[in-house]
JSON list of C-alpha atoms in Angstrom, two decimals:
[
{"chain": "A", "resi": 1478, "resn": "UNK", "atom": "CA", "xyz": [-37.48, 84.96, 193.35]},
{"chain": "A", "resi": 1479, "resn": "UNK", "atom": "CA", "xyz": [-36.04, 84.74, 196.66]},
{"chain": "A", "resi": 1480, "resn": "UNK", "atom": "CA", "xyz": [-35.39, 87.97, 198.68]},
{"chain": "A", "resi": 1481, "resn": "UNK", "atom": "CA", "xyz": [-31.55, 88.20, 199.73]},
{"chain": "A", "resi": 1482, "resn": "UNK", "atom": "CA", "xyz": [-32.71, 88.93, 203.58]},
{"chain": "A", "resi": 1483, "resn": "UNK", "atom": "CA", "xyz": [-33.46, 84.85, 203.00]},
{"chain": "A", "resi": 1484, "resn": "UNK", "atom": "CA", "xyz": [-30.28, 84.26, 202.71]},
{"chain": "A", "resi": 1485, "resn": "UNK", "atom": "CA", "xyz": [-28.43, 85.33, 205.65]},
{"chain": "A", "resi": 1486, "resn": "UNK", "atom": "CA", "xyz": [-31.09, 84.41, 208.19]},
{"chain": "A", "resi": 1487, "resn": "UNK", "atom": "CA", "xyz": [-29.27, 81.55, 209.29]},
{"chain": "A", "resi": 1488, "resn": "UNK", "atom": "CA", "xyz": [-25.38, 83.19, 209.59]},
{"chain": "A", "resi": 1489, "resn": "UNK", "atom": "CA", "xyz": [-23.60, 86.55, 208.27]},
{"chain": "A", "resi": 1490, "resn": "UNK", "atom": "CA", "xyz": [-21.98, 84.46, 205.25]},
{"chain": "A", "resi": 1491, "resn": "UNK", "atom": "CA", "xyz": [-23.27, 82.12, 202.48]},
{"chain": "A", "resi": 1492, "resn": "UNK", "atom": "CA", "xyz": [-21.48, 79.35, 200.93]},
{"chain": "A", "resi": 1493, "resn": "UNK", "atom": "CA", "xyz": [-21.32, 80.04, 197.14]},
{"chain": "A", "resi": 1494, "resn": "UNK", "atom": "CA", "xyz": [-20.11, 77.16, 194.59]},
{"chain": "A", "resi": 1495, "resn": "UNK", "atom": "CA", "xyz": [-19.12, 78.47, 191.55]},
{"chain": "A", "resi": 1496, "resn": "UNK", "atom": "CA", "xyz": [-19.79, 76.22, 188.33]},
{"chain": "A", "resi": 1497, "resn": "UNK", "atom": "CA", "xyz": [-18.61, 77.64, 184.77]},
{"chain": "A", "resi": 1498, "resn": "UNK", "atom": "CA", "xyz": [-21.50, 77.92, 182.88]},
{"chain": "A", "resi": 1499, "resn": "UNK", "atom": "CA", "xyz": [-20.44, 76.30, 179.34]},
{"chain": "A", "resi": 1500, "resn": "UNK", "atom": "CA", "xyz": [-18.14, 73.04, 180.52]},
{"chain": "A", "resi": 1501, "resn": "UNK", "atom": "CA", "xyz": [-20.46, 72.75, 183.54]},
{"chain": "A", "resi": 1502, "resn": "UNK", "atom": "CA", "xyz": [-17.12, 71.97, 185.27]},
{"chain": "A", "resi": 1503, "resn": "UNK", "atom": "CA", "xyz": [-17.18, 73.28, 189.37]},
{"chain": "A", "resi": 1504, "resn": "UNK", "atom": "CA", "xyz": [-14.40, 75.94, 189.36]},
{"chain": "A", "resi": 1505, "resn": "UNK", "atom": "CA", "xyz": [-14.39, 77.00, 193.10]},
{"chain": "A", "resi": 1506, "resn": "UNK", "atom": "CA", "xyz": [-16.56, 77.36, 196.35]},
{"chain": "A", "resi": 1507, "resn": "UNK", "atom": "CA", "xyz": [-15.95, 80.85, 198.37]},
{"chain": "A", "resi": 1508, "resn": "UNK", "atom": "CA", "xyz": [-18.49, 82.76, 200.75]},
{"chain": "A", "resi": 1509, "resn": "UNK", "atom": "CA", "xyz": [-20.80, 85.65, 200.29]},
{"chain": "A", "resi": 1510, "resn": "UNK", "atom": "CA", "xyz": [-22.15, 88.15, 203.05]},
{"chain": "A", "resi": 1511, "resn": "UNK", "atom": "CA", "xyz": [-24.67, 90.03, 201.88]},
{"chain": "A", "resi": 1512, "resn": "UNK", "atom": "CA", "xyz": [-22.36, 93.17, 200.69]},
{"chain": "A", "resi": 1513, "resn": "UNK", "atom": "CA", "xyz": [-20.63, 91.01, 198.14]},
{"chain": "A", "resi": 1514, "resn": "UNK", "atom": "CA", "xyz": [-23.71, 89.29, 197.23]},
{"chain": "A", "resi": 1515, "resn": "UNK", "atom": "CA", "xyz": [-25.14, 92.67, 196.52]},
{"chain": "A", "resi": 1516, "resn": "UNK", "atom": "CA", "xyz": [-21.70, 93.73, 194.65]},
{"chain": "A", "resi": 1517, "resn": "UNK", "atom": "CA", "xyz": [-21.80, 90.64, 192.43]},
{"chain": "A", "resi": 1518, "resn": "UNK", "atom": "CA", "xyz": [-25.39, 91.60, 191.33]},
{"chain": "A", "resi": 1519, "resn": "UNK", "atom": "CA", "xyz": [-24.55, 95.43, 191.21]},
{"chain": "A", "resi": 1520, "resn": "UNK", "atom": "CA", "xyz": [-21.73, 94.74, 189.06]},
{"chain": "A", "resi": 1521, "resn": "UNK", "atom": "CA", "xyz": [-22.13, 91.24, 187.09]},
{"chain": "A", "resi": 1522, "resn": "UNK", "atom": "CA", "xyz": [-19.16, 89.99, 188.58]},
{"chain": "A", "resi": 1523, "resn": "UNK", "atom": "CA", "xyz": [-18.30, 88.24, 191.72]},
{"chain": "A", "resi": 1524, "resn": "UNK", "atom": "CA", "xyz": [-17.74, 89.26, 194.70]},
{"chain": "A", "resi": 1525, "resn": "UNK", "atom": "CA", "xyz": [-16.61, 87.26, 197.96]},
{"chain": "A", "resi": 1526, "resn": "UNK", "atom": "CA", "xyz": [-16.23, 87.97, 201.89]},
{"chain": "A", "resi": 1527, "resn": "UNK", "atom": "CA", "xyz": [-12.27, 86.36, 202.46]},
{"chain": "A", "resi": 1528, "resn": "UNK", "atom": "CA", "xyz": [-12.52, 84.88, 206.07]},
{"chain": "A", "resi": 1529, "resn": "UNK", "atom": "CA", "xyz": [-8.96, 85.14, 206.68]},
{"chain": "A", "resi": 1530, "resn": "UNK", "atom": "CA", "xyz": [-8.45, 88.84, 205.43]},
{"chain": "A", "resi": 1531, "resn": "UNK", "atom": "CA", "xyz": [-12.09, 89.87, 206.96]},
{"chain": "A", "resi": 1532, "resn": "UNK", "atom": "CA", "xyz": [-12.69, 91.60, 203.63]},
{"chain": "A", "resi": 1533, "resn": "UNK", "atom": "CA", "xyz": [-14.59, 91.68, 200.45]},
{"chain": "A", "resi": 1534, "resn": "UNK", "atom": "CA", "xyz": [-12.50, 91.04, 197.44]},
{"chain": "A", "resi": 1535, "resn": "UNK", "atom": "CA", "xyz": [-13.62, 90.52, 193.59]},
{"chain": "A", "resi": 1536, "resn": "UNK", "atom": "CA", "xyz": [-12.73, 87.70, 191.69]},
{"chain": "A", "resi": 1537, "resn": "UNK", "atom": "CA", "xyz": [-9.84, 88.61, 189.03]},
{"chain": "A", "resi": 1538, "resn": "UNK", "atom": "CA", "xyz": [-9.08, 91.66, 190.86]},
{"chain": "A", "resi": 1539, "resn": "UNK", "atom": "CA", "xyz": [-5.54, 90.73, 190.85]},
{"chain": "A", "resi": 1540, "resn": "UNK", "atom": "CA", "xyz": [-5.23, 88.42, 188.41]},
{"chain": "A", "resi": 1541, "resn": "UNK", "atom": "CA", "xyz": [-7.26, 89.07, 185.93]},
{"chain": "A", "resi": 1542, "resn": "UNK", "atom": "CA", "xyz": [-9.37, 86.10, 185.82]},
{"chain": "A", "resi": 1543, "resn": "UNK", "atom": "CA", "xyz": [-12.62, 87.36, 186.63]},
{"chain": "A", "resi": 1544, "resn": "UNK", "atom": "CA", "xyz": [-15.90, 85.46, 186.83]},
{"chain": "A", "resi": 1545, "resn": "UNK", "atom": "CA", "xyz": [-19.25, 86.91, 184.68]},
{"chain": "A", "resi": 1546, "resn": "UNK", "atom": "CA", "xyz": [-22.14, 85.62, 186.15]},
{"chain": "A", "resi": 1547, "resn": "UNK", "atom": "CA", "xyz": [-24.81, 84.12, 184.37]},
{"chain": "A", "resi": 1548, "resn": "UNK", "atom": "CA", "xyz": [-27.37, 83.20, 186.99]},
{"chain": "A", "resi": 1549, "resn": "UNK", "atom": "CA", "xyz": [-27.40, 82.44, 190.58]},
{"chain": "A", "resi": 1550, "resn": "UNK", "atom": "CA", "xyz": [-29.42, 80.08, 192.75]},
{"chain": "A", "resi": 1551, "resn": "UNK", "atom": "CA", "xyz": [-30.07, 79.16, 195.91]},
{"chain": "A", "resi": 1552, "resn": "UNK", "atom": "CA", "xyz": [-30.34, 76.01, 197.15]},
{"chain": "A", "resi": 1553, "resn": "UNK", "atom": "CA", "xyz": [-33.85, 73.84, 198.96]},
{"chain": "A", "resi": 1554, "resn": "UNK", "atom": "CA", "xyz": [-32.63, 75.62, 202.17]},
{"chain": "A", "resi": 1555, "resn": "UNK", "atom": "CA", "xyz": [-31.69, 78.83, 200.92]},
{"chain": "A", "resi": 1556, "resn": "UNK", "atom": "CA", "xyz": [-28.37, 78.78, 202.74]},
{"chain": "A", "resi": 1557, "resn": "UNK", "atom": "CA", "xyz": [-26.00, 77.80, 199.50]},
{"chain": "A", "resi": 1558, "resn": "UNK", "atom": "CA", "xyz": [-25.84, 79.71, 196.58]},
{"chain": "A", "resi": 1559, "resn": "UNK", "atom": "CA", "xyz": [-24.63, 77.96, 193.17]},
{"chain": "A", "resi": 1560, "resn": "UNK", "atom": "CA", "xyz": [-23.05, 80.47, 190.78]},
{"chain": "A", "resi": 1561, "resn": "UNK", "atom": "CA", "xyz": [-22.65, 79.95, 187.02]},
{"chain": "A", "resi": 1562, "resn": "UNK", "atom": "CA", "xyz": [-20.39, 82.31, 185.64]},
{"chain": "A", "resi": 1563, "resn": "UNK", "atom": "CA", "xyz": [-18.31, 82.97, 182.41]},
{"chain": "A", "resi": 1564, "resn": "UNK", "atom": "CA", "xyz": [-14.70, 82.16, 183.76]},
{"chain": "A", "resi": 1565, "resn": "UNK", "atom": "CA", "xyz": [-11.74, 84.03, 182.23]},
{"chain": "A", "resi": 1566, "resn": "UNK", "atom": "CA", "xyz": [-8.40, 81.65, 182.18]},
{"chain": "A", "resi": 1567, "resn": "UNK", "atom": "CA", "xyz": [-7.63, 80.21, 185.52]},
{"chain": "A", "resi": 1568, "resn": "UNK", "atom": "CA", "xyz": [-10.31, 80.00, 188.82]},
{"chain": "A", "resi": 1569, "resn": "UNK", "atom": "CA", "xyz": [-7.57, 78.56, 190.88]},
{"chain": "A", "resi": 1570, "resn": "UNK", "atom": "CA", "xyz": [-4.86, 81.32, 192.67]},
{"chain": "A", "resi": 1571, "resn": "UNK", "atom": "CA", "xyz": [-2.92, 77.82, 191.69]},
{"chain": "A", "resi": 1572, "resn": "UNK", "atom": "CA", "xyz": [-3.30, 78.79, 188.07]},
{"chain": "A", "resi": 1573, "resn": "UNK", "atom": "CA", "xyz": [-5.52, 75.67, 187.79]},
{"chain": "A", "resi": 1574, "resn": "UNK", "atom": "CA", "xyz": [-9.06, 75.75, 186.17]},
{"chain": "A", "resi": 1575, "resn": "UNK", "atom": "CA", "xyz": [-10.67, 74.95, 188.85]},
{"chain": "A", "resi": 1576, "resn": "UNK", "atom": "CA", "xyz": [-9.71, 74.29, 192.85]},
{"chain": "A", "resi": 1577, "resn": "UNK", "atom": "CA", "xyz": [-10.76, 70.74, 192.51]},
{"chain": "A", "resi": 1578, "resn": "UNK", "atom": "CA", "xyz": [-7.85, 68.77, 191.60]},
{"chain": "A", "resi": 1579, "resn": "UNK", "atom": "CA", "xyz": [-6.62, 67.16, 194.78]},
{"chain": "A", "resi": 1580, "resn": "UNK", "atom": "CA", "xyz": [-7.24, 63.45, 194.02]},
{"chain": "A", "resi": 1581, "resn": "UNK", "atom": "CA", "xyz": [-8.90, 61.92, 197.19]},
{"chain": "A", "resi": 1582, "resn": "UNK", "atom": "CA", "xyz": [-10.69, 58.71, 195.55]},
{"chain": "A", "resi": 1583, "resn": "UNK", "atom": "CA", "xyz": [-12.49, 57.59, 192.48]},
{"chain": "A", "resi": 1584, "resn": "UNK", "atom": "CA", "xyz": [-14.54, 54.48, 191.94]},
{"chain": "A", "resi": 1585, "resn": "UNK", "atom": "CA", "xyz": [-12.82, 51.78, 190.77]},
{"chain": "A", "resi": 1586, "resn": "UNK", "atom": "CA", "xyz": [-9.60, 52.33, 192.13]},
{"chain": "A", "resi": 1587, "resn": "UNK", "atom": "CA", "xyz": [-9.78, 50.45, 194.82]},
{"chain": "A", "resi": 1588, "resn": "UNK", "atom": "CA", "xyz": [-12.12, 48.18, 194.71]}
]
């Protein structure tokens, strides 16, 4: 088990992919500093530091589409963290599943 002081030795915030645990399917990618970190595993839900609002916030705390988390992980460096979580209804503020839909390329497209 990795300690969470680990974690932030490298910066004040973590990137966190989040990954819904059943479809597998990546739902979003946010950032933790150590106080949500610690909220997410206080509480079983997540929690995220919002660079823009200089705030913690909880996932669904608005809309209702909160994320359970299953397990968490930390990446070869320990400076990543992959979250899979129970999603309920939509990850995106869009209203989409997930934040990934912005078509950029796929193989055999252009080729």
């Amino acid at each position: 088990m990795i300690e969470i002081e680990e974690l932030f030795k490298k910066s004040e915030l973590i990137p966190a992919v989040v990954q819904e645990v059943h479809t597998r399917q990546v739902l979003m990618l946010a950032y933790m500093s150590r106080e949500s970190l610690e909220k997410t595993l206080e509480t079983g839900y997540t929690w995220f530091f919002s660079r823009s609002r200089q705030k913690l916030w909880n996932k669904g705390e608005t809309s209702g589409h909160f994320q359970r988390v299953v397990r968490i992980a930390a990446d070869c460096d320990c400076d990543t963290l992959l979250i899979e979580a129970e999603q309920t209804g939509a990850a995106c503020h869009t209203g989409s599943v997930s934040c990934f839909f912005n078509e950029i390329w796929q193989r055999g497209e252009k080729e």
